[in-house]
Coordinates of C-alpha atoms in Angstrom, one line a residue:
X209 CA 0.0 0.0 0.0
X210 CA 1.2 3.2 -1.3
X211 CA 2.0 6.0 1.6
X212 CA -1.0 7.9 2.9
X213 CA -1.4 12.1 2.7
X214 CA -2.5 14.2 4.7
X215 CA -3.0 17.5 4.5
X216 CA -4.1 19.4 7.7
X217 CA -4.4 23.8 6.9
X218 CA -3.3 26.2 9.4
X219 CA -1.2 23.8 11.3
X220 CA 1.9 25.9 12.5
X221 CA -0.4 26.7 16.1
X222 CA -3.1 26.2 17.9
X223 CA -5.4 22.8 16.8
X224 CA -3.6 22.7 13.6
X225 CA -0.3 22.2 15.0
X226 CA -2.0 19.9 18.0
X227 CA -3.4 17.3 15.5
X228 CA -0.3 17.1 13.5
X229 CA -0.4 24.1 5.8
X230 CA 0.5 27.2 7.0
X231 CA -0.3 30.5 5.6
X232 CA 3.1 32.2 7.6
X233 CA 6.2 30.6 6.5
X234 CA 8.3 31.2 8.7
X235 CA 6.0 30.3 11.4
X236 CA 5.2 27.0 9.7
X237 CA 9.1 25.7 9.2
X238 CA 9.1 26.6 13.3
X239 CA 6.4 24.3 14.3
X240 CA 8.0 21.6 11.7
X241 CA 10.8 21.7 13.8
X242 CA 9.4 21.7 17.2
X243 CA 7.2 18.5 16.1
X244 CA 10.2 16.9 14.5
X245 CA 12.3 17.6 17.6
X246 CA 9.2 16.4 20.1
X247 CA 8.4 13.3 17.7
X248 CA 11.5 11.5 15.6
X249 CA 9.5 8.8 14.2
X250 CA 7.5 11.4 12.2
X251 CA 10.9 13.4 11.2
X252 CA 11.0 12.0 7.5
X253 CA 7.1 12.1 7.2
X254 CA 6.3 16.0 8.1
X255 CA 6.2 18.3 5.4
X256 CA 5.8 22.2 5.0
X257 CA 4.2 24.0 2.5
X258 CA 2.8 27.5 2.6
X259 CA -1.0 27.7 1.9
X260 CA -3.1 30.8 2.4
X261 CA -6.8 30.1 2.2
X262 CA -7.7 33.5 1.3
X263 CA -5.8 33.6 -1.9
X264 CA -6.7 31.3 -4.7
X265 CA -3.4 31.4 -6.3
X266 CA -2.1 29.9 -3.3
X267 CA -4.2 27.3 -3.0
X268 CA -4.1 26.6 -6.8
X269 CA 0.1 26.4 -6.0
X270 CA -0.9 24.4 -3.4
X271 CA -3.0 21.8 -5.2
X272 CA 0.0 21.4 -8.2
X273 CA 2.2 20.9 -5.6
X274 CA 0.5 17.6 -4.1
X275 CA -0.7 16.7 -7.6
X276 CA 2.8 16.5 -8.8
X277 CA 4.4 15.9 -5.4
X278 CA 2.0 12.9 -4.5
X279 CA -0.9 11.9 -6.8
X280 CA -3.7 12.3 -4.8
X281 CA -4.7 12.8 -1.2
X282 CA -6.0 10.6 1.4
X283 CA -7.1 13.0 4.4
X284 CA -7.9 16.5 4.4
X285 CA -8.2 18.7 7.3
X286 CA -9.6 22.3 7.1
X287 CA -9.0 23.8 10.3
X288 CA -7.4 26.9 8.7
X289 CA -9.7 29.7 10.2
X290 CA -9.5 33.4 11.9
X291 CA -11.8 34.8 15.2
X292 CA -11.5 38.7 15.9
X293 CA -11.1 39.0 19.7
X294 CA -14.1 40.7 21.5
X295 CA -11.9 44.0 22.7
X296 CA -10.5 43.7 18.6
X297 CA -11.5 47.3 17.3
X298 CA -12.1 46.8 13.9
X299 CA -15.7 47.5 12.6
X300 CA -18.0 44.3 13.3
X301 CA -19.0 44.9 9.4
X302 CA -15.0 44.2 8.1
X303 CA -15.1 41.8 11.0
X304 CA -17.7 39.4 9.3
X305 CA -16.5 40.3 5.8
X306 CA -12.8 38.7 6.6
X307 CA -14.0 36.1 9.1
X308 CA -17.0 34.8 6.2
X309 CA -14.0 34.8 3.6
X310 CA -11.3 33.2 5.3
X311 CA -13.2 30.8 7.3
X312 CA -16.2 30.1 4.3
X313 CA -15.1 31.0 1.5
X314 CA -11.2 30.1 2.1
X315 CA -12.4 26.5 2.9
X316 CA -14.8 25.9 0.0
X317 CA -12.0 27.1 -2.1
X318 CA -9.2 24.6 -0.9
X319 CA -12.1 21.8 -1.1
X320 CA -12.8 23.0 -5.1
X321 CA -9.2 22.1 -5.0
X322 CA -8.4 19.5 -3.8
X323 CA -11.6 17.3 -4.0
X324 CA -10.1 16.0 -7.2
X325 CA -7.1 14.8 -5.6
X326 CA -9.2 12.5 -2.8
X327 CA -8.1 8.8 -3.7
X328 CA -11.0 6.3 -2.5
X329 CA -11.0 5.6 1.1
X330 CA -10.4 9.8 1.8
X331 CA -11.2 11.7 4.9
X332 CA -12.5 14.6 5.3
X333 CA -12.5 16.9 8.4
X334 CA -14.4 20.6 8.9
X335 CA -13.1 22.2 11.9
X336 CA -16.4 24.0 13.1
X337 CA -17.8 24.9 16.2
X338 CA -20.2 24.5 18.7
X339 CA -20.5 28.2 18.5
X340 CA -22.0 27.8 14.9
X341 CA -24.9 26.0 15.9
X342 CA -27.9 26.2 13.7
X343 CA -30.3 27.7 16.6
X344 CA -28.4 30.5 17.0
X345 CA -29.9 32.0 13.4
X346 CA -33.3 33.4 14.8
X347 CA -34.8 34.1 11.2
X348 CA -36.9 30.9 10.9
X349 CA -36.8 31.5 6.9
X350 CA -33.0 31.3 6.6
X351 CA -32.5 28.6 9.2
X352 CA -35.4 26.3 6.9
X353 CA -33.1 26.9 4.0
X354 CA -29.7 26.1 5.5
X355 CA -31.3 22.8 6.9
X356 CA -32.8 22.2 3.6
X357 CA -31.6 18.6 2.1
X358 CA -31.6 20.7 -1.3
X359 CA -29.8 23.1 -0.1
X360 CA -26.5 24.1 -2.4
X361 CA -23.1 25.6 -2.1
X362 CA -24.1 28.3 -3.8
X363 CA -27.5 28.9 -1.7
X364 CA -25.1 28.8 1.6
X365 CA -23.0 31.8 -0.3
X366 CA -25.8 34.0 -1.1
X367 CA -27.2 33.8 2.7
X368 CA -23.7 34.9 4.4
X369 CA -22.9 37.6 1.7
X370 CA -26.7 39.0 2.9
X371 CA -25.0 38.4 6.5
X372 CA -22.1 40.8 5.2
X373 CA -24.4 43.2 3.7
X374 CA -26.6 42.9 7.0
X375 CA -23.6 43.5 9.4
X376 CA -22.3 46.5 7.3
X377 CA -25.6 47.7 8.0
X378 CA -25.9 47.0 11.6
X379 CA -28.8 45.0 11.0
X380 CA -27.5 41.1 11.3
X381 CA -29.1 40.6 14.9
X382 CA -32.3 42.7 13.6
X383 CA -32.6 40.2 10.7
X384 CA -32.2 37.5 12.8
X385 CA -28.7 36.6 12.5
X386 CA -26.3 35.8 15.0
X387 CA -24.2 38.4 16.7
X388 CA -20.9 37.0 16.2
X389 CA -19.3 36.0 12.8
X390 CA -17.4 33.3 13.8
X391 CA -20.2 32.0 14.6
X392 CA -21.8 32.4 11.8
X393 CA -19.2 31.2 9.5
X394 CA -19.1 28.1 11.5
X395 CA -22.6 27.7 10.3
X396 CA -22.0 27.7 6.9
X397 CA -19.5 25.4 7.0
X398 CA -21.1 23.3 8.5
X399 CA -24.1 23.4 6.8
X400 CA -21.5 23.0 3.5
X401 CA -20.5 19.5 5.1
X402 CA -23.3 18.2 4.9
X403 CA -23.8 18.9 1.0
X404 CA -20.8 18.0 0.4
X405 CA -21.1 14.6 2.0
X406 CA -24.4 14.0 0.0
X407 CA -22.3 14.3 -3.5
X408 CA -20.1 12.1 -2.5
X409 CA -22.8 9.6 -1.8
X410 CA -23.1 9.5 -5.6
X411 CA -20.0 7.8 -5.9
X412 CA -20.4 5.0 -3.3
X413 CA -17.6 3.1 -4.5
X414 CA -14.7 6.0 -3.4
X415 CA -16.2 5.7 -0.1
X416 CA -15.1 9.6 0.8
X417 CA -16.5 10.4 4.1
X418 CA -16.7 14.5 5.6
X419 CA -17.7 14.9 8.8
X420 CA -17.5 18.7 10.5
X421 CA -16.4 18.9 14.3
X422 CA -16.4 20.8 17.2
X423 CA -12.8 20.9 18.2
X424 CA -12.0 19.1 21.3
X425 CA -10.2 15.9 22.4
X426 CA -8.6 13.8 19.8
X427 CA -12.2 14.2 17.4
X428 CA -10.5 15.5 14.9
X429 CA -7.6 12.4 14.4
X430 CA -10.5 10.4 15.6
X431 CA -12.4 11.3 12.2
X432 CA -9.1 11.5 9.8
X433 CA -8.4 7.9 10.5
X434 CA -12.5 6.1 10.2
X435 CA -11.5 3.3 9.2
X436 CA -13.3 2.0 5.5
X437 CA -16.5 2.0 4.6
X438 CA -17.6 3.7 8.1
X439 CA -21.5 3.3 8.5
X440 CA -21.1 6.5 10.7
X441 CA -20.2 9.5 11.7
X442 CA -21.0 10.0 7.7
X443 CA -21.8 13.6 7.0
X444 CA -22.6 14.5 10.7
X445 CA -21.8 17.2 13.3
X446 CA -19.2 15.5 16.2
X447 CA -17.7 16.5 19.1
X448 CA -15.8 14.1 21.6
X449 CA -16.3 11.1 19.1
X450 CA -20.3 11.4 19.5
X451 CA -22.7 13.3 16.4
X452 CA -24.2 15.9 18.0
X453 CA -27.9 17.6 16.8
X454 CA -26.9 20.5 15.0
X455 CA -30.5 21.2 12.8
X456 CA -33.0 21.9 14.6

C-alpha cells in the first residue's frame, strides 16, 4: 500500500499544530521543527508548505504541488480559520467580511481544490464549532433553508454575503442573525458539510466520508483515521467522538 497524505491547513499553532499548511512561512518551518524535535519517528514524514486560504493562487500552487508531489490525497483537514477578539476594534461589518471569507469562503476554495485529488478511502474533516450552531440564526426562513436537504453551495453563499451586507448595515441581529461572525461562519460550513457529504454519496464506490467537528479531544484524528467504509459518523456534526444535533 502506497504512503497515505495528509493535509491538515493552518497547522503551524493552535489545533492545527495539535493534531499534526501554514499560511506564515516562517512560522510554519518553526512548528515543523518543534514536532520533528518532540516526535522523531514522524521526522521523515512531516512536510511544509505555505498555503493561504484567502488567496486562490495559493491554493491553486498548493493543489500542483501535491498533484505532482504525490498523486492524490487521502485526508484533508480544514482547520485553517481566523476569530476577531471581543476587545478587537475593527468595525463588526469588516469583521464578518474577513471572518466569512477566510473561514467560508477560504475552505470551500481549498475543497474545489483538492476534491479531485481525494483517492477512494479519503477523509475529510471541517473544523467547526459548537459556536455555529444552527439555533443561534433566529430568522426561521434562513434557518429552513440552510437545513434544507436541497440546499446548495451556492445557496449557503448568497445567505452569508446577505450576513455581510446585513452586518455592514448593523442590522445582522435585527434580521435574525447571529451576533458573532465566527459563529456564523461556522454555520456555513457546516451546513457545506453536509452537502458535500451528499455528493459524494453519488460515488459509493470511493467511499469519501466529511464529517465537521467541534474541536475538542482527539475528534478531529479520531475522524481523519475512520477506518473503511464507516457506516457513521458519515456527514454529521461530532464533538468528543459522538454526532451531535446540529439542525434543529
Amino acid at each position: 500500500m502506497s504512503q497515505r497524505v495528509a493535509v491538515v491547513t493552518g497547522s503551524n499553532k493552535g489545533i492545527g499544530f495539535g493534531i499534526v499548511a501554514a499560511r506564515n512561512e516562517e512560522l510554519g518551518l518553526r512548528a515543523m521543527k518543534q514536532l520533528q524535535a518532540t516526535n522523531p519517528t514522524a521526522r521523515h514524514k512531516l512536510r511544509f508548505h505555505q498555503l493561504d486560504i484567502t488567496n486562490v493562487e495559493s491554493i491553486k500552487r498548493f493543489a500542483d504541488h501535491i498533484q505532482r508531489t504525490h498523486g492524490g490525497l487521502d485526508v484533508l483537514v480544514n482547520n485553517a480559520a481566523i476569530a476577531f477578539k471581543n476587545a478587537d476594534p475593527t468595525p463588526f461589518g469588516e469583521q464578518a467580511e474577513i471572518t466569512i471569507r477566510t473561514n467560508f469562503f477560504g475552505t470551500m476554495n481549498v475543497c474545489n481544490a483538492l476534491f479531485p485529488l481525494l483517492r477512494p478511502h479519503a477523509r475529510v474533516v471541517n473544523v467547526s464549532s459548537r459556536a455555529g450552531m444552527l439555533e443561534s440564526i433566529r430568522n426561521l426562513e434562513i434557518r429552513r433553508l440552510l437545513a434544507s436537504s436541497d440546499t446548495t453551495v451556492q445557496l449557503i453563499a448568497d445567505i452569508v454575503n446577505d450576513f455581510i451586507i446585513k452586518a455592514k448595515q448593523n442590522l445582522h441581529q435585527q434580521t435574525g442573525y447571529p451576533k458573532t461572525a465566527y459563529g456564523m461562519s461556522k454555520i456555513a460550513l457546516t451546513a457545506a458539510t453536509f452537502i458535500q457529504q451528499r455528493l459524494f454519496n453519488n460515488q459509493p464506490d470511493n467511499d469519501i466520508v466529511v464529517n465537521s467537528m467541534c474541536p475538542a479531544a482527539d475528534t478531529p484524528v479520531y475522524l481523519a483515521t475512520l477506518p473503511p467504509y464507516v457506516k457513521s459518523p458519515r456527514g454529521e456534526f461530532v464533538a468528543e467522538r459522538n454526532i451531535l444535533k446540529w439542525k434543529c
